Amino acid sequence: LSIRELQNAPVPIRPPKIKPPSKSQLLMEKLKASIEADKLKPKKDVKSKLHNLLIVSTPVRRMQSQTIVDENEG
């Protein structure tokens, strides 16, 4: 082979080596997957412990306000 043939020869193309994903890439993929899973998961109905007390106490207040109005009318 002459020098000209070596210069004009096409550059050999090497296939890129497959590298295993780094730890940070694996963590990011897991994080993204868990976020997507949370988005698709049905949401819970979150109620406070006072929720039942507030539901019961609101009609009582309305009844008291009506009795005060009735006393003023009479």
CSV table of C-alpha atoms in Angstrom, one decimal:
chain,number,residue,atom,x,y,z
A,1,LEU,CA,0.0,0.0,0.0
A,2,SER,CA,1.2,3.4,-0.8
A,3,ILE,CA,0.8,6.6,1.3
A,4,ARG,CA,-1.7,8.0,-1.2
A,5,GLU,CA,-3.9,4.9,-0.9
A,6,LEU,CA,-3.8,5.2,2.9
A,7,GLN,CA,-4.7,8.9,2.7
A,8,ASN,CA,-7.6,8.4,0.3
A,9,ALA,CA,-8.9,5.4,2.0
A,10,PRO,CA,-12.2,5.9,3.8
A,11,VAL,CA,-12.0,6.3,7.6
A,12,PRO,CA,-13.1,3.0,9.2
A,13,ILE,CA,-16.3,3.6,11.2
A,14,ARG,CA,-16.4,1.8,14.5
A,15,PRO,CA,-19.8,1.1,16.1
A,16,PRO,CA,-20.2,3.0,19.3
A,17,LYS,CA,-19.7,0.9,22.4
A,18,ILE,CA,-22.8,0.5,24.4
A,19,LYS,CA,-22.2,1.9,27.9
A,20,PRO,CA,-24.3,0.9,30.8
A,21,PRO,CA,-26.4,3.8,32.2
A,22,SER,CA,-24.9,5.7,35.0
A,23,LYS,CA,-26.4,5.6,38.5
A,24,SER,CA,-27.7,9.1,38.2
A,25,GLN,CA,-29.4,8.2,34.9
A,26,LEU,CA,-31.0,5.2,36.6
A,27,LEU,CA,-32.2,7.3,39.5
A,28,MET,CA,-33.7,9.9,37.1
A,29,GLU,CA,-35.5,7.2,35.2
A,30,LYS,CA,-36.9,5.7,38.4
A,31,LEU,CA,-38.0,9.1,39.6
A,32,LYS,CA,-39.7,10.0,36.3
A,33,ALA,CA,-41.5,6.6,36.4
A,34,SER,CA,-42.7,7.1,39.9
A,35,ILE,CA,-44.0,10.6,39.1
A,36,GLU,CA,-45.9,9.2,36.1
A,37,ALA,CA,-47.3,6.5,38.3
A,38,ASP,CA,-48.5,9.1,40.9
A,39,LYS,CA,-50.2,11.1,38.2
A,40,LEU,CA,-52.1,8.1,36.9
A,41,LYS,CA,-53.1,6.8,40.4
A,42,PRO,CA,-56.5,7.9,41.6
A,43,LYS,CA,-56.5,10.6,44.3
A,44,LYS,CA,-57.6,9.9,47.8
A,45,ASP,CA,-60.3,12.0,49.4
A,46,VAL,CA,-58.5,13.6,52.3
A,47,LYS,CA,-60.7,14.8,55.1
A,48,SER,CA,-59.6,16.4,58.3
A,49,LYS,CA,-60.6,15.0,61.6
A,50,LEU,CA,-62.8,18.0,62.2
A,51,HIS,CA,-64.7,17.5,59.0
A,52,ASN,CA,-67.5,15.5,60.6
A,53,LEU,CA,-67.8,18.0,63.4
A,54,LEU,CA,-68.0,20.9,61.0
A,55,ILE,CA,-70.8,19.2,59.1
A,56,VAL,CA,-72.8,18.6,62.2
A,57,SER,CA,-72.2,22.1,63.7
A,58,THR,CA,-73.3,24.1,60.6
A,59,PRO,CA,-77.0,23.2,60.8
A,60,VAL,CA,-77.0,23.8,64.5
A,61,ARG,CA,-75.8,27.4,63.9
A,62,ARG,CA,-78.5,27.9,61.3
A,63,MET,CA,-81.2,26.8,63.8
A,64,GLN,CA,-79.9,29.1,66.5
A,65,SER,CA,-79.9,32.1,64.1
A,66,GLN,CA,-83.5,31.3,63.1
A,67,THR,CA,-84.7,31.1,66.7
A,68,ILE,CA,-83.1,34.5,67.4
A,69,VAL,CA,-84.9,36.0,64.5
A,70,ASP,CA,-88.2,34.5,65.6
A,71,GLU,CA,-87.8,35.9,69.1
A,72,ASN,CA,-87.2,39.4,67.7
A,73,GLU,CA,-90.3,39.2,65.5
A,74,GLY,CA,-92.6,38.2,68.4
